[in-house]
Tab-separated table of C-alpha atoms and ligand atoms in Angstrom:
chain	number	residue	atom	x	y	z
A	204	MET	CA	15.947	6.751	24.109
A	205	LEU	CA	14.269	8.904	21.459
A	206	GLN	CA	13.276	6.987	18.326
A	207	GLU	CA	14.583	8.487	15.057
A	208	ALA	CA	11.866	10.063	12.883
A	209	ALA	CA	10.758	7.524	10.289
A	210	PRO	CA	10.524	8.356	6.557
A	211	LEU	CA	6.780	7.798	6.943
A	212	GLU	CA	4.601	7.578	10.002
A	213	VAL	CA	0.819	7.820	10.045
A	214	LYS	CA	-0.895	8.459	13.372
A	215	ASP	CA	-4.598	8.000	14.088
A	216	LEU	CA	-5.691	9.004	10.568
A	217	HIS	CA	-9.390	9.592	9.948
A	218	VAL	CA	-10.871	10.150	6.473
A	219	GLU	CA	-14.535	10.448	5.603
A	220	PHE	CA	-16.469	10.954	2.379
A	221	ARG	CA	-19.540	13.153	2.509
A	222	THR	CA	-21.933	11.584	0.018
A	223	ARG	CA	-25.641	11.857	-0.700
A	224	ALA	CA	-26.083	8.449	0.896
A	225	GLY	CA	-24.499	9.741	4.117
A	226	VAL	CA	-21.042	9.995	5.605
A	227	ALA	CA	-18.767	7.108	4.603
A	228	ASN	CA	-16.178	6.523	7.319
A	229	ALA	CA	-13.411	5.241	5.058
A	230	VAL	CA	-10.427	5.440	7.429
A	231	ASN	CA	-11.020	5.239	11.167
A	232	GLY	CA	-7.895	5.766	13.232
A	233	VAL	CA	-5.189	4.135	11.119
A	234	SER	CA	-1.617	4.247	12.430
A	235	PHE	CA	1.588	2.746	11.042
A	236	ARG	CA	5.285	3.491	10.728
A	237	VAL	CA	7.723	2.564	7.951
A	238	ASP	CA	11.424	2.794	8.697
A	239	GLN	CA	14.200	3.323	6.157
A	240	GLY	CA	14.601	0.402	3.767
A	241	GLU	CA	11.608	-1.371	5.288
A	242	THR	CA	8.517	-2.727	3.532
A	243	LEU	CA	5.067	-2.509	5.063
A	244	ALA	CA	2.254	-4.362	3.296
A	245	ILE	CA	-1.233	-2.976	3.887
A	246	LEU	CA	-3.653	-5.756	3.182
A	247	GLY	CA	-7.419	-6.077	2.934
A	248	GLU	CA	-10.435	-6.538	0.665
A	249	SER	CA	-11.673	-3.813	-1.691
A	250	GLY	CA	-13.259	-0.972	0.226
A	251	CYS	CA	-11.330	-1.557	3.474
A	252	GLY	CA	-9.697	1.883	3.263
A	253	LYS	CA	-6.184	0.890	2.199
A	254	SER	CA	-6.106	2.888	-1.059
A	255	VAL	CA	-7.812	5.868	0.596
A	256	THR	CA	-5.066	5.791	3.247
A	257	ALA	CA	-2.431	5.833	0.480
A	258	GLN	CA	-4.150	8.686	-1.334
A	259	ALA	CA	-4.372	10.650	1.911
A	260	VAL	CA	-0.613	10.202	2.412
A	261	MET	CA	0.001	11.418	-1.147
A	262	GLY	CA	-2.396	14.340	-0.722
A	263	ILE	CA	-4.387	13.370	-3.813
A	264	LEU	CA	-7.822	12.759	-2.295
A	265	GLU	CA	-10.497	14.769	-4.043
A	266	SER	CA	-11.917	17.185	-1.504
A	267	PRO	CA	-14.904	17.383	-1.414
A	268	PRO	CA	-16.202	14.701	-1.085
A	269	ALA	CA	-13.198	13.449	0.914
A	270	ALA	CA	-12.160	15.117	4.161
A	271	ILE	CA	-9.291	14.250	6.464
A	272	THR	CA	-10.907	14.755	9.845
A	273	GLY	CA	-8.063	13.810	12.147
A	274	GLY	CA	-4.579	12.454	12.618
A	275	GLN	CA	-1.076	13.136	11.362
A	276	ILE	CA	0.940	12.096	8.289
A	277	LEU	CA	4.593	12.548	9.215
A	278	TYR	CA	7.445	12.622	6.705
A	279	ARG	CA	10.654	12.444	8.762
A	280	GLY	CA	8.816	14.075	11.643
A	281	THR	CA	7.079	16.853	9.650
A	282	ASP	CA	3.294	16.641	9.603
A	283	LEU	CA	2.384	16.978	5.918
A	284	LEU	CA	-1.189	17.885	6.840
A	285	THR	CA	-0.024	21.160	8.369
A	286	LEU	CA	1.972	22.289	5.308
A	287	PRO	CA	0.827	24.776	2.654
A	288	ALA	CA	-0.166	23.242	-0.701
A	289	ASP	CA	3.103	24.117	-2.502
A	290	GLU	CA	5.285	22.473	0.180
A	291	ARG	CA	3.017	19.446	0.133
A	292	ARG	CA	3.471	19.226	-3.655
A	293	HIS	CA	7.246	19.422	-3.196
A	294	HIS	CA	7.169	16.399	-0.889
A	295	ARG	CA	4.901	14.548	-3.318
A	296	ALA	CA	7.264	15.177	-6.200
A	297	ASN	CA	10.559	14.558	-4.429
A	298	ASN	CA	10.150	12.449	-1.320
A	299	ILE	CA	7.069	10.262	-1.528
A	300	ALA	CA	6.056	8.679	-4.830
A	301	MET	CA	3.258	6.344	-5.818
A	302	ILE	CA	2.668	3.631	-8.402
A	303	PHE	CA	-0.938	3.034	-9.369
A	304	GLN	CA	-2.522	-0.265	-10.320
A	305	ASP	CA	-3.651	0.706	-13.795
A	306	ALA	CA	-0.514	1.778	-15.662
A	307	LEU	CA	-2.346	2.313	-18.956
A	308	SER	CA	-4.670	4.956	-17.578
A	309	ALA	CA	-1.927	6.529	-15.427
A	310	LEU	CA	0.242	7.175	-18.507
A	311	ASN	CA	-0.696	9.778	-21.098
A	312	PRO	CA	-1.462	7.909	-24.357
A	313	VAL	CA	-0.464	10.779	-26.661
A	314	PHE	CA	3.138	11.220	-25.473
A	315	THR	CA	6.044	8.790	-25.705
A	316	VAL	CA	7.249	7.264	-22.443
A	317	GLY	CA	10.552	9.080	-22.990
A	318	TYR	CA	8.771	12.438	-23.139
A	319	GLN	CA	6.741	11.672	-19.999
A	320	LEU	CA	9.791	10.522	-18.069
A	321	GLY	CA	11.958	13.341	-19.429
A	322	GLU	CA	9.405	15.946	-18.390
A	323	LEU	CA	9.977	15.017	-14.739
A	324	PHE	CA	13.665	15.846	-15.124
A	325	ARG	CA	12.987	19.019	-17.096
A	326	VAL	CA	10.366	20.385	-14.684
A	327	HIS	CA	11.816	19.274	-11.348
A	328	ARG	CA	15.538	19.181	-12.081
A	329	GLY	CA	15.816	21.834	-14.813
A	330	LEU	CA	17.595	19.516	-17.264
A	331	SER	CA	17.843	20.273	-20.979
A	332	ARG	CA	15.752	18.223	-23.412
A	333	LYS	CA	18.806	16.171	-24.414
A	334	ASP	CA	19.922	15.458	-20.836
A	335	ALA	CA	16.379	14.656	-19.784
A	336	LYS	CA	16.125	12.091	-22.580
A	337	ALA	CA	19.424	10.516	-21.467
A	338	ARG	CA	18.102	10.268	-17.892
A	339	ALA	CA	14.855	8.761	-19.223
A	340	ILE	CA	16.877	6.037	-20.964
A	341	GLU	CA	18.825	5.394	-17.752
A	342	MET	CA	15.569	4.998	-15.849
A	343	LEU	CA	14.176	2.535	-18.417
A	344	ASP	CA	17.436	0.597	-18.077
A	345	LEU	CA	17.111	0.675	-14.308
A	346	VAL	CA	13.715	-1.035	-14.464
A	347	LYS	CA	15.142	-3.576	-16.936
A	348	ILE	CA	13.238	-2.622	-20.073
A	349	PRO	CA	15.193	-4.244	-22.922
A	350	ALA	CA	16.533	-1.954	-25.685
A	351	ALA	CA	15.795	1.158	-23.598
A	352	LYS	CA	17.416	3.465	-26.179
A	353	GLN	CA	14.878	2.443	-28.808
A	354	ARG	CA	11.906	1.990	-26.502
A	355	VAL	CA	12.193	5.502	-25.074
A	356	SER	CA	10.470	6.749	-28.236
A	357	ASP	CA	7.539	4.317	-27.970
A	358	PHE	CA	4.040	5.216	-26.812
A	359	PRO	CA	2.426	3.519	-23.778
A	360	HIS	CA	0.144	1.303	-25.910
A	361	GLN	CA	3.240	-0.237	-27.558
A	362	PHE	CA	4.296	-1.820	-24.244
A	363	SER	CA	2.902	-5.008	-22.662
A	364	GLY	CA	1.121	-4.724	-19.283
A	365	GLY	CA	4.230	-5.798	-17.374
A	366	MET	CA	6.517	-3.415	-19.284
A	367	ARG	CA	4.064	-0.552	-18.749
A	368	GLN	CA	4.159	-1.217	-15.031
A	369	ARG	CA	7.974	-1.038	-15.245
A	370	VAL	CA	7.614	2.380	-16.933
A	371	MET	CA	5.380	3.484	-14.044
A	372	ILE	CA	8.022	2.327	-11.562
A	373	ALA	CA	10.665	4.271	-13.519
A	374	MET	CA	8.494	7.410	-13.349
A	375	ALA	CA	7.868	6.972	-9.635
A	376	LEU	CA	11.596	6.559	-8.932
A	377	ALA	CA	12.813	9.287	-11.295
A	378	LEU	CA	13.197	11.908	-8.577
A	379	ASP	CA	14.768	9.448	-6.125
A	380	PRO	CA	12.041	9.343	-3.455
A	381	ASP	CA	12.582	8.058	0.092
A	382	VAL	CA	9.197	6.395	0.212
A	383	LEU	CA	7.445	4.490	-2.556
A	384	ILE	CA	3.777	3.574	-2.235
A	385	ALA	CA	2.708	0.818	-4.613
A	386	ASP	CA	-1.076	0.472	-4.830
A	387	GLU	CA	-1.927	-3.015	-6.139
A	388	PRO	CA	1.023	-2.818	-8.568
A	389	THR	CA	0.523	-6.308	-9.961
A	390	THR	CA	-3.244	-6.787	-9.932
A	391	ALA	CA	-3.722	-6.486	-13.701
A	392	LEU	CA	-0.780	-8.787	-14.521
A	393	ASP	CA	-0.465	-12.531	-14.940
A	394	VAL	CA	1.211	-14.551	-12.215
A	395	THR	CA	4.683	-14.820	-13.794
A	396	VAL	CA	4.853	-11.097	-14.551
A	397	GLN	CA	3.550	-10.350	-11.034
A	398	ALA	CA	6.512	-12.221	-9.574
A	399	GLN	CA	8.958	-10.343	-11.838
A	400	ILE	CA	7.539	-6.937	-10.835
A	401	MET	CA	7.622	-7.810	-7.130
A	402	LYS	CA	11.244	-8.969	-7.484
A	403	LEU	CA	12.143	-5.730	-9.267
A	404	LEU	CA	10.496	-3.607	-6.558
A	405	ALA	CA	12.383	-5.500	-3.844
A	406	GLU	CA	15.701	-5.062	-5.695
A	407	LEU	CA	15.147	-1.335	-6.209
A	408	ARG	CA	14.098	-0.899	-2.568
A	409	ASP	CA	17.342	-2.549	-1.421
A	410	GLU	CA	19.587	-0.681	-3.886
A	411	ARG	CA	18.112	2.708	-2.969
A	412	LYS	CA	17.391	1.985	0.718
A	413	MET	CA	13.841	3.156	0.063
A	414	SER	CA	10.865	2.528	2.290
A	415	LEU	CA	8.105	0.662	0.491
A	416	VAL	CA	4.398	0.615	1.297
A	417	LEU	CA	2.744	-2.162	-0.636
A	418	ILE	CA	-1.029	-2.003	-0.842
A	419	THR	CA	-2.668	-5.258	-1.842
A	420	HIS	CA	-5.645	-7.555	-1.392
A	421	ASP	CA	-3.469	-10.591	-2.164
A	422	MET	CA	-1.761	-12.199	0.811
A	423	GLY	CA	0.137	-14.437	-1.608
A	424	VAL	CA	2.201	-11.593	-3.102
A	425	VAL	CA	3.559	-10.088	0.112
A	426	ALA	CA	5.284	-13.022	1.821
A	427	ASP	CA	8.633	-12.641	0.036
A	428	VAL	CA	8.754	-8.842	-0.067
A	429	ALA	CA	7.248	-7.389	3.131
A	430	ASP	CA	8.879	-7.035	6.550
A	431	LYS	CA	5.609	-6.382	8.312
A	432	ILE	CA	1.906	-6.386	7.536
A	433	SER	CA	-1.032	-4.251	8.602
A	434	VAL	CA	-4.349	-5.950	7.880
A	435	MET	CA	-7.224	-3.510	7.388
A	436	TYR	CA	-10.953	-4.039	7.747
A	437	ALA	CA	-13.699	-1.384	7.599
A	438	GLY	CA	-11.176	1.438	7.710
A	439	ARG	CA	-9.233	0.095	10.730
A	440	VAL	CA	-5.997	-1.802	11.191
A	441	VAL	CA	-7.214	-5.035	12.799
A	442	GLU	CA	-3.857	-6.814	13.004
A	443	HIS	CA	-0.272	-5.687	12.659
A	444	ALA	CA	2.798	-7.931	12.881
A	445	PRO	CA	6.137	-8.900	11.380
A	446	VAL	CA	5.438	-10.946	8.278
A	447	PHE	CA	6.712	-14.297	9.595
A	448	ASP	CA	4.612	-13.982	12.772
A	449	ILE	CA	1.408	-13.161	10.973
A	450	TYR	CA	1.751	-16.173	8.669
A	451	ALA	CA	2.783	-18.492	11.529
A	452	ARG	CA	0.345	-17.299	14.209
A	453	PRO	CA	-2.452	-15.049	12.916
A	454	SER	CA	-4.246	-13.546	15.901
A	455	HIS	CA	-7.332	-11.974	14.341
A	456	PRO	CA	-10.153	-14.042	12.782
A	457	TYR	CA	-10.108	-11.916	9.615
A	458	THR	CA	-6.383	-12.438	9.010
A	459	LYS	CA	-6.802	-16.142	9.720
A	460	ALA	CA	-9.656	-16.359	7.193
A	461	LEU	CA	-7.588	-14.479	4.583
A	462	LEU	CA	-4.714	-16.942	5.069
A	463	GLU	CA	-7.035	-19.927	4.759
A	464	SER	CA	-8.290	-18.594	1.444
A	465	ILE	CA	-4.819	-18.767	-0.204
A	466	PRO	CA	-4.189	-21.859	-2.391
A	467	ARG	CA	-1.481	-24.059	-0.800
A	468	LEU	CA	0.420	-27.033	-2.188
A	469	ASP	CA	0.032	-28.972	1.073
A	470	ARG	CA	-3.761	-28.683	0.823
A	471	LYS	CA	-4.095	-30.036	-2.723
A	472	GLY	CA	-7.563	-31.353	-3.504
A	473	GLN	CA	-9.180	-29.483	-0.580
A	474	ASP	CA	-11.715	-26.725	-1.197
A	475	LEU	CA	-10.432	-23.220	-0.558
A	476	ALA	CA	-12.008	-21.472	2.421
A	477	VAL	CA	-14.130	-18.427	1.638
A	478	ILE	CA	-15.000	-15.576	3.971
A	479	GLY	CA	-18.805	-15.506	4.099
A	480	GLY	CA	-20.692	-12.242	3.642
A	481	LEU	CA	-19.411	-8.902	2.453
A	482	PRO	CA	-17.458	-6.070	4.052
A	483	PRO	CA	-19.850	-3.522	5.599
A	484	ALA	CA	-20.946	-0.382	3.771
A	485	LEU	CA	-18.764	2.384	5.151
A	486	THR	CA	-21.896	4.510	5.631
A	487	ASN	CA	-23.274	1.826	7.929
A	488	ILE	CA	-20.516	0.099	9.885
A	489	PRO	CA	-22.076	-2.331	12.398
A	490	PRO	CA	-21.822	-1.486	16.112
A	491	GLY	CA	-19.290	-3.335	18.221
A	492	CYS	CA	-16.587	-5.095	16.223
A	493	PRO	CA	-17.124	-4.310	12.524
A	494	PHE	CA	-16.173	-7.899	11.581
A	495	ASN	CA	-18.823	-9.481	13.857
A	496	PRO	CA	-21.433	-10.344	11.158
A	497	ARG	CA	-18.809	-12.471	9.329
A	498	CYS	CA	-16.809	-13.788	12.247
A	499	ALA	CA	-16.831	-17.437	13.294
A	500	TYR	CA	-15.592	-16.452	16.789
A	501	ALA	CA	-18.174	-13.697	17.439
A	502	ARG	CA	-20.060	-13.619	20.750
A	503	ASP	CA	-22.476	-11.154	22.349
A	504	VAL	CA	-19.726	-8.824	23.543
A	505	CYS	CA	-18.510	-8.436	19.942
A	506	ARG	CA	-21.878	-6.999	18.879
A	507	GLN	CA	-21.782	-4.380	21.650
A	508	ASP	CA	-18.216	-3.373	22.484
A	509	PRO	CA	-15.686	-2.505	19.816
A	510	PRO	CA	-12.360	-4.184	20.661
A	511	PRO	CA	-9.516	-1.835	21.576
A	512	PRO	CA	-7.414	-1.225	18.474
A	513	GLU	CA	-4.220	-2.719	19.862
A	514	TYR	CA	-4.126	-5.740	22.112
A	515	ALA	CA	-0.410	-6.534	22.395
A	516	VAL	CA	-0.179	-10.120	21.237
A	517	ALA	CA	3.587	-10.542	20.955
A	518	VAL	CA	6.618	-8.383	20.181
A	519	GLN	CA	5.498	-5.800	17.580
A	520	HIS	CA	2.315	-7.826	17.057
A	521	THR	CA	-1.118	-6.341	17.810
A	522	SER	CA	-4.660	-7.546	17.231
A	523	ALA	CA	-8.024	-5.773	17.525
A	524	CYS	CA	-9.991	-8.800	18.687
A	525	HIS	CA	-11.516	-9.589	22.110
A	526	PHE	CA	-10.660	-13.241	21.584
A	527	TRP	CA	-7.215	-12.985	20.018
A	528	LYS	CA	-5.760	-15.626	22.398
A	529	GLU	CA	-8.267	-18.209	21.245
A	530	VAL	CA	-7.610	-17.400	17.594
A	531	ARG	CA	-3.838	-17.508	18.070
A	532	GLU	CA	-3.819	-20.713	20.085
A	533	GLY	CA	-6.184	-22.444	17.690
A	534	GLU	CA	-3.503	-22.267	14.988
B	645	SF4	FE1	-14.590	-11.727	15.797
B	645	SF4	FE2	-15.317	-10.694	18.166
B	645	SF4	FE3	-12.783	-10.770	17.472
B	645	SF4	FE4	-14.416	-9.116	16.242
B	645	SF4	S1	-13.843	-9.033	18.400
B	645	SF4	S2	-12.914	-10.367	15.284
B	645	SF4	S3	-16.273	-10.335	16.134
B	645	SF4	S4	-14.130	-12.525	17.840
């Protein structure tokens, strides 16, 4: 039976940056699919290629130095990479939206949030100034900003970090997108506000049946929100699984190390595990498995032969590790 086209599917995406220091291979064959109403978390340390993947999907990579050298980015079956710039912009405005991690720099400091929100309705929906302002107030209400009628005339600096992130969510949702990409949406916030923002995103996803791609380095924030997780390392997806399976039976040494580095109540008093070493420079990814210099399971074969990208570990669970069975059974 033919599978219905997903709101977002990325196939074998390759992105490189041509720099003076050489070619940085930032994304090396990334694939994923997000169905309607589903949440995919893309997880990994800084520099693993997760934000570059998101920017490639949005079509906002600066080129040069960035170049998409292969793959497909499909919105409901249409490859966005084959579209002319104006059609691509249409999709960006109406169908796929993004929230950035730094709300303060993403908002324009010299205009009120009402003006910035209202402009979306004026430009893309042709509303009058008055109607656009009314819609802006509705959107601030939607993201639970108290006293929205008054706050619509405030400037970004008059909002707290958490409230500013709510404004960013309102702007991203203004044109009712199918797919929302949230790039580290809670990184700059304290833990309580983080939880509130994640709860809000989950509620809005469910109300609007949106697909959500959550980009994060923090395994702790995804457990309650995501349906499935893709773990990235050195520009590759190294493990992909439904969220409960990845927490219960991680099958790649990197995922396992990430999980062991999360504080847990049942391990009170024990030192947190750290992953030794640093991610490789993307201009100089080691031969074989890119994780081998940091991997406790590495053997000679790992330094020579890159593992195939998708060993099937279980239903909808893949790992890019020669020794995934050992890792999985050791749990
Ligand atoms: Fe570690 Fe080898 Fe698996 Fe890579 S292939 S993650 S180096 S055990």
